[in-house]
Amino acid sequence: FGAQGIFETGNANWYCNRTLAAYITTAGWTNVSDERCKHDIHDLSTTKSLQRILKCKPKYYKRIMEEPTGKNPIPHKQEDIDRVHIGLLAQEVQEFNPHCVSTWFDKDESKENEKLGIQYNDFVVHLIGAVQEQQKQIQKQQQTIDTLLSHLAKLTEQVNQITLKMI
C-alpha cells in the first residue's frame, strides 16, 4: 500500500505516497484541499453537471458479507448483515461519470479481482454545479415572469380604461 495513517497531536493524518491526503479531527474527516498543495488548476465547466446528477439512480441495498465461495472468514454481527445502505452502483456511474469511478483489487491485481469504487467527493462538485445551473434557470424564469407580469399589468390597465370609457 502507498497509504498509511499517523496520529499526531490528537489528529489522525492520512498519507498517500508520502503526501498528506486527509486528516481526522473531532470535527470529522477532512480532505486536503489547500491551493498550495495543487498545481495545473483550471475552472471546471459545470454546464453538464445537472445532466450528470439527473442520470444518477440512487439505490438501497445490503452488502454481501461473505466470500463468493460461501465461506465467511470473519464472523459478522446480524445487525451488520441486515444493515441497509444507500448509494449508487459504480457500473452505472461509469457510463456517464467515468472520472468519479476508480478501480481497486480484491486480493491480487488480476482482472477477475478488479472491483469498482465511487469517489463520492467528486460528486459534490457536480452537485454544486447542478445547483448553479438550476439557479441560472430560476433567474431566467424569474426575469420572464417579471416581464410577463409587467405586460399583464399594462394590459389590465388598458382593459380597465376601455371599460371605463364604455360605461
PDB file of C-alpha atoms in Angstrom:
ATOM      1  CA  PHE A   1       0.000   0.000   0.000  1.00  0.00           C
ATOM      2  CA  GLY A   2       1.087   3.550  -0.589  1.00  0.00           C
ATOM      3  CA  ALA A   3      -1.070   4.867   2.258  1.00  0.00           C
ATOM      4  CA  GLN A   4      -0.649   4.988   5.988  1.00  0.00           C
ATOM      5  CA  GLY A   5      -2.249   6.662   8.954  1.00  0.00           C
ATOM      6  CA  ILE A   6      -0.213   8.555  11.510  1.00  0.00           C
ATOM      7  CA  PHE A   7      -1.654  10.001  14.703  1.00  0.00           C
ATOM      8  CA  GLU A   8      -0.230  13.371  15.701  1.00  0.00           C
ATOM      9  CA  THR A   9      -1.361  15.781  18.417  1.00  0.00           C
ATOM     10  CA  GLY A  10      -4.867  14.357  18.642  1.00  0.00           C
ATOM     11  CA  ASN A  11      -5.372  14.302  14.862  1.00  0.00           C
ATOM     12  CA  ALA A  12      -5.145  11.275  12.608  1.00  0.00           C
ATOM     13  CA  ASN A  13      -3.245  12.209   9.446  1.00  0.00           C
ATOM     14  CA  TRP A  14      -3.621  10.003   6.383  1.00  0.00           C
ATOM     15  CA  TYR A  15      -0.726   9.958   3.920  1.00  0.00           C
ATOM     16  CA  CYS A  16      -0.788   8.536   0.405  1.00  0.00           C
ATOM     17  CA  ASN A  17       2.562   8.220  -1.377  1.00  0.00           C
ATOM     18  CA  ARG A  18       4.200  10.281   1.376  1.00  0.00           C
ATOM     19  CA  THR A  19       1.794  13.195   0.817  1.00  0.00           C
ATOM     20  CA  LEU A  20      -0.816  14.257   3.339  1.00  0.00           C
ATOM     21  CA  ALA A  21      -4.145  13.351   1.719  1.00  0.00           C
ATOM     22  CA  ALA A  22      -6.582  13.746   4.597  1.00  0.00           C
ATOM     23  CA  TYR A  23      -6.842  14.123   8.322  1.00  0.00           C
ATOM     24  CA  ILE A  24      -9.350  13.354  11.021  1.00  0.00           C
ATOM     25  CA  THR A  25     -10.154  15.648  13.925  1.00  0.00           C
ATOM     26  CA  THR A  26     -13.046  15.731  16.342  1.00  0.00           C
ATOM     27  CA  ALA A  27     -14.930  17.577  13.564  1.00  0.00           C
ATOM     28  CA  GLY A  28     -14.582  14.588  11.212  1.00  0.00           C
ATOM     29  CA  TRP A  29     -12.720  13.526   8.040  1.00  0.00           C
ATOM     30  CA  THR A  30     -11.171  16.364   6.037  1.00  0.00           C
ATOM     31  CA  ASN A  31      -9.604  16.046   2.586  1.00  0.00           C
ATOM     32  CA  VAL A  32      -6.570  18.224   1.967  1.00  0.00           C
ATOM     33  CA  SER A  33      -7.689  20.928  -0.450  1.00  0.00           C
ATOM     34  CA  ASP A  34      -5.280  23.834   0.100  1.00  0.00           C
ATOM     35  CA  GLU A  35      -4.454  25.668  -3.139  1.00  0.00           C
ATOM     36  CA  ARG A  36      -0.761  25.482  -2.217  1.00  0.00           C
ATOM     37  CA  CYS A  37      -0.978  21.663  -2.427  1.00  0.00           C
ATOM     38  CA  LYS A  38      -2.273  21.700  -6.034  1.00  0.00           C
ATOM     39  CA  HIS A  39      -0.978  22.597  -9.474  1.00  0.00           C
ATOM     40  CA  ASP A  40      -2.295  22.845 -13.041  1.00  0.00           C
ATOM     41  CA  ILE A  41      -5.555  24.325 -11.683  1.00  0.00           C
ATOM     42  CA  HIS A  42      -8.363  25.187 -14.143  1.00  0.00           C
ATOM     43  CA  ASP A  43     -12.041  26.130 -13.809  1.00  0.00           C
ATOM     44  CA  LEU A  44     -14.363  23.171 -14.334  1.00  0.00           C
ATOM     45  CA  SER A  45     -17.221  23.647 -16.758  1.00  0.00           C
ATOM     46  CA  THR A  46     -20.355  22.744 -14.830  1.00  0.00           C
ATOM     47  CA  THR A  47     -22.767  23.118 -17.764  1.00  0.00           C
ATOM     48  CA  LYS A  48     -23.309  19.336 -17.794  1.00  0.00           C
ATOM     49  CA  SER A  49     -23.347  18.846 -14.022  1.00  0.00           C
ATOM     50  CA  LEU A  50     -27.137  18.937 -13.771  1.00  0.00           C
ATOM     51  CA  GLN A  51     -27.410  16.336 -16.558  1.00  0.00           C
ATOM     52  CA  ARG A  52     -24.855  14.141 -14.772  1.00  0.00           C
ATOM     53  CA  ILE A  53     -26.718  14.349 -11.461  1.00  0.00           C
ATOM     54  CA  LEU A  54     -30.097  13.646 -13.100  1.00  0.00           C
ATOM     55  CA  LYS A  55     -28.668  10.432 -14.596  1.00  0.00           C
ATOM     56  CA  CYS A  56     -27.851   9.070 -11.138  1.00  0.00           C
ATOM     57  CA  LYS A  57     -30.086   6.252  -9.963  1.00  0.00           C
ATOM     58  CA  PRO A  58     -29.896   6.105  -6.156  1.00  0.00           C
ATOM     59  CA  LYS A  59     -30.307   2.615  -4.713  1.00  0.00           C
ATOM     60  CA  TYR A  60     -30.685   0.968  -1.364  1.00  0.00           C
ATOM     61  CA  TYR A  61     -29.029  -2.361  -0.770  1.00  0.00           C
ATOM     62  CA  LYS A  62     -27.414  -4.782   1.641  1.00  0.00           C
ATOM     63  CA  ARG A  63     -23.737  -5.666   1.385  1.00  0.00           C
ATOM     64  CA  ILE A  64     -22.543  -9.179   0.631  1.00  0.00           C
ATOM     65  CA  MET A  65     -20.779 -10.169   3.796  1.00  0.00           C
ATOM     66  CA  GLU A  66     -19.074 -13.363   2.691  1.00  0.00           C
ATOM     67  CA  GLU A  67     -16.600 -14.616   0.132  1.00  0.00           C
ATOM     68  CA  PRO A  68     -18.003 -15.796  -3.255  1.00  0.00           C
ATOM     69  CA  THR A  69     -17.021 -19.323  -2.176  1.00  0.00           C
ATOM     70  CA  GLY A  70     -19.648 -19.137   0.552  1.00  0.00           C
ATOM     71  CA  LYS A  71     -17.021 -19.136   3.252  1.00  0.00           C
ATOM     72  CA  ASN A  72     -17.182 -16.318   5.720  1.00  0.00           C
ATOM     73  CA  PRO A  73     -13.675 -15.765   7.131  1.00  0.00           C
ATOM     74  CA  ILE A  74     -14.779 -13.080   9.584  1.00  0.00           C
ATOM     75  CA  PRO A  75     -17.927 -13.504  11.656  1.00  0.00           C
ATOM     76  CA  HIS A  76     -20.328 -10.581  11.313  1.00  0.00           C
ATOM     77  CA  LYS A  77     -22.990  -9.294  13.670  1.00  0.00           C
ATOM     78  CA  GLN A  78     -26.527  -9.900  12.420  1.00  0.00           C
ATOM     79  CA  GLU A  79     -27.199  -6.148  12.581  1.00  0.00           C
ATOM     80  CA  ASP A  80     -24.310  -5.590  10.114  1.00  0.00           C
ATOM     81  CA  ILE A  81     -25.624  -8.308   7.787  1.00  0.00           C
ATOM     82  CA  ASP A  82     -29.133  -6.786   7.870  1.00  0.00           C
ATOM     83  CA  ARG A  83     -27.999  -3.142   7.611  1.00  0.00           C
ATOM     84  CA  VAL A  84     -29.466  -1.280   4.641  1.00  0.00           C
ATOM     85  CA  HIS A  85     -27.148   1.121   2.834  1.00  0.00           C
ATOM     86  CA  ILE A  86     -27.840   3.791   0.219  1.00  0.00           C
ATOM     87  CA  GLY A  87     -25.667   4.787  -2.693  1.00  0.00           C
ATOM     88  CA  LEU A  88     -25.002   4.387  -6.384  1.00  0.00           C
ATOM     89  CA  LEU A  89     -23.729   1.468  -8.462  1.00  0.00           C
ATOM     90  CA  ALA A  90     -20.272   2.117  -9.882  1.00  0.00           C
ATOM     91  CA  GLN A  91     -21.077   0.295 -13.133  1.00  0.00           C
ATOM     92  CA  GLU A  92     -23.973   2.689 -13.784  1.00  0.00           C
ATOM     93  CA  VAL A  93     -21.979   5.772 -12.782  1.00  0.00           C
ATOM     94  CA  GLN A  94     -19.117   4.730 -15.064  1.00  0.00           C
ATOM     95  CA  GLU A  95     -21.396   5.223 -18.096  1.00  0.00           C
ATOM     96  CA  PHE A  96     -21.899   8.969 -17.543  1.00  0.00           C
ATOM     97  CA  ASN A  97     -19.305   9.991 -14.900  1.00  0.00           C
ATOM     98  CA  PRO A  98     -16.243   7.796 -15.512  1.00  0.00           C
ATOM     99  CA  HIS A  99     -13.976  10.274 -13.692  1.00  0.00           C
ATOM    100  CA  CYS A 100     -15.902   9.558 -10.470  1.00  0.00           C
ATOM    101  CA  VAL A 101     -15.159   5.817 -10.680  1.00  0.00           C
ATOM    102  CA  SER A 102     -11.903   4.188  -9.676  1.00  0.00           C
ATOM    103  CA  THR A 103     -10.700   0.611  -9.626  1.00  0.00           C
ATOM    104  CA  TRP A 104      -9.290  -1.429  -6.791  1.00  0.00           C
ATOM    105  CA  PHE A 105      -8.283  -5.028  -6.476  1.00  0.00           C
ATOM    106  CA  ASP A 106      -9.652  -7.653  -4.170  1.00  0.00           C
ATOM    107  CA  LYS A 107      -6.641  -9.871  -3.405  1.00  0.00           C
ATOM    108  CA  ASP A 108      -4.196  -9.873  -6.346  1.00  0.00           C
ATOM    109  CA  GLU A 109      -4.164  -7.426  -9.255  1.00  0.00           C
ATOM    110  CA  SER A 110      -5.761  -9.763 -11.788  1.00  0.00           C
ATOM    111  CA  LYS A 111      -8.675  -8.653 -13.962  1.00  0.00           C
ATOM    112  CA  GLU A 112     -11.142 -11.010 -12.230  1.00  0.00           C
ATOM    113  CA  ASN A 113     -10.294  -9.400  -8.876  1.00  0.00           C
ATOM    114  CA  GLU A 114     -10.769  -5.849 -10.148  1.00  0.00           C
ATOM    115  CA  LYS A 115     -13.597  -4.000  -8.395  1.00  0.00           C
ATOM    116  CA  LEU A 116     -15.061  -0.554  -8.954  1.00  0.00           C
ATOM    117  CA  GLY A 117     -15.458   2.211  -6.417  1.00  0.00           C
ATOM    118  CA  ILE A 118     -17.102   5.624  -6.488  1.00  0.00           C
ATOM    119  CA  GLN A 119     -15.342   8.798  -5.439  1.00  0.00           C
ATOM    120  CA  TYR A 120     -18.371  10.471  -3.866  1.00  0.00           C
ATOM    121  CA  ASN A 121     -16.310  13.586  -3.092  1.00  0.00           C
ATOM    122  CA  ASP A 122     -16.174  14.288  -6.841  1.00  0.00           C
ATOM    123  CA  PHE A 123     -19.975  14.209  -6.919  1.00  0.00           C
ATOM    124  CA  VAL A 124     -20.096  17.135  -4.507  1.00  0.00           C
ATOM    125  CA  VAL A 125     -18.571  19.337  -7.217  1.00  0.00           C
ATOM    126  CA  HIS A 126     -21.249  18.190  -9.672  1.00  0.00           C
ATOM    127  CA  LEU A 127     -23.926  18.896  -7.066  1.00  0.00           C
ATOM    128  CA  ILE A 128     -22.565  22.428  -6.667  1.00  0.00           C
ATOM    129  CA  GLY A 129     -22.513  22.825 -10.452  1.00  0.00           C
ATOM    130  CA  ALA A 130     -26.052  21.452 -10.750  1.00  0.00           C
ATOM    131  CA  VAL A 131     -27.343  23.933  -8.151  1.00  0.00           C
ATOM    132  CA  GLN A 132     -25.567  26.756 -10.006  1.00  0.00           C
ATOM    133  CA  GLU A 133     -27.129  25.668 -13.324  1.00  0.00           C
ATOM    134  CA  GLN A 134     -30.574  25.445 -11.708  1.00  0.00           C
ATOM    135  CA  GLN A 135     -30.073  28.909 -10.204  1.00  0.00           C
ATOM    136  CA  LYS A 136     -29.343  30.302 -13.678  1.00  0.00           C
ATOM    137  CA  GLN A 137     -32.549  28.664 -14.935  1.00  0.00           C
ATOM    138  CA  ILE A 138     -34.526  30.044 -11.969  1.00  0.00           C
ATOM    139  CA  GLN A 139     -33.174  33.567 -12.555  1.00  0.00           C
ATOM    140  CA  LYS A 140     -34.039  33.378 -16.260  1.00  0.00           C
ATOM    141  CA  GLN A 141     -37.550  32.138 -15.427  1.00  0.00           C
ATOM    142  CA  GLN A 142     -37.949  34.915 -12.845  1.00  0.00           C
ATOM    143  CA  GLN A 143     -36.991  37.511 -15.451  1.00  0.00           C
ATOM    144  CA  THR A 144     -39.581  36.016 -17.809  1.00  0.00           C
ATOM    145  CA  ILE A 145     -42.220  36.036 -15.047  1.00  0.00           C
ATOM    146  CA  ASP A 146     -41.399  39.657 -14.178  1.00  0.00           C
ATOM    147  CA  THR A 147     -41.677  40.665 -17.853  1.00  0.00           C
ATOM    148  CA  LEU A 148     -44.978  38.822 -18.252  1.00  0.00           C
ATOM    149  CA  LEU A 149     -46.377  40.364 -15.049  1.00  0.00           C
ATOM    150  CA  SER A 150     -45.380  43.824 -16.287  1.00  0.00           C
ATOM    151  CA  HIS A 151     -47.103  43.188 -19.627  1.00  0.00           C
ATOM    152  CA  LEU A 152     -50.171  41.804 -17.828  1.00  0.00           C
ATOM    153  CA  ALA A 153     -50.350  44.884 -15.601  1.00  0.00           C
ATOM    154  CA  LYS A 154     -50.213  47.148 -18.661  1.00  0.00           C
ATOM    155  CA  LEU A 155     -52.875  45.111 -20.467  1.00  0.00           C
ATOM    156  CA  THR A 156     -55.085  45.089 -17.367  1.00  0.00           C
ATOM    157  CA  GLU A 157     -54.747  48.876 -17.138  1.00  0.00           C
ATOM    158  CA  GLN A 158     -55.666  49.251 -20.834  1.00  0.00           C
ATOM    159  CA  VAL A 159     -58.703  46.972 -20.419  1.00  0.00           C
ATOM    160  CA  ASN A 160     -59.816  48.954 -17.360  1.00  0.00           C
ATOM    161  CA  GLN A 161     -59.522  52.234 -19.279  1.00  0.00           C
ATOM    162  CA  ILE A 162     -61.503  50.862 -22.201  1.00  0.00           C
ATOM    163  CA  THR A 163     -64.154  49.510 -19.805  1.00  0.00           C
ATOM    164  CA  LEU A 164     -64.452  52.900 -18.098  1.00  0.00           C
ATOM    165  CA  LYS A 165     -64.900  54.649 -21.459  1.00  0.00           C
ATOM    166  CA  MET A 166     -67.667  52.196 -22.353  1.00  0.00           C
ATOM    167  CA  ILE A 167     -69.600  52.904 -19.155  1.00  0.00           C
TER     168      ILE A 167
END
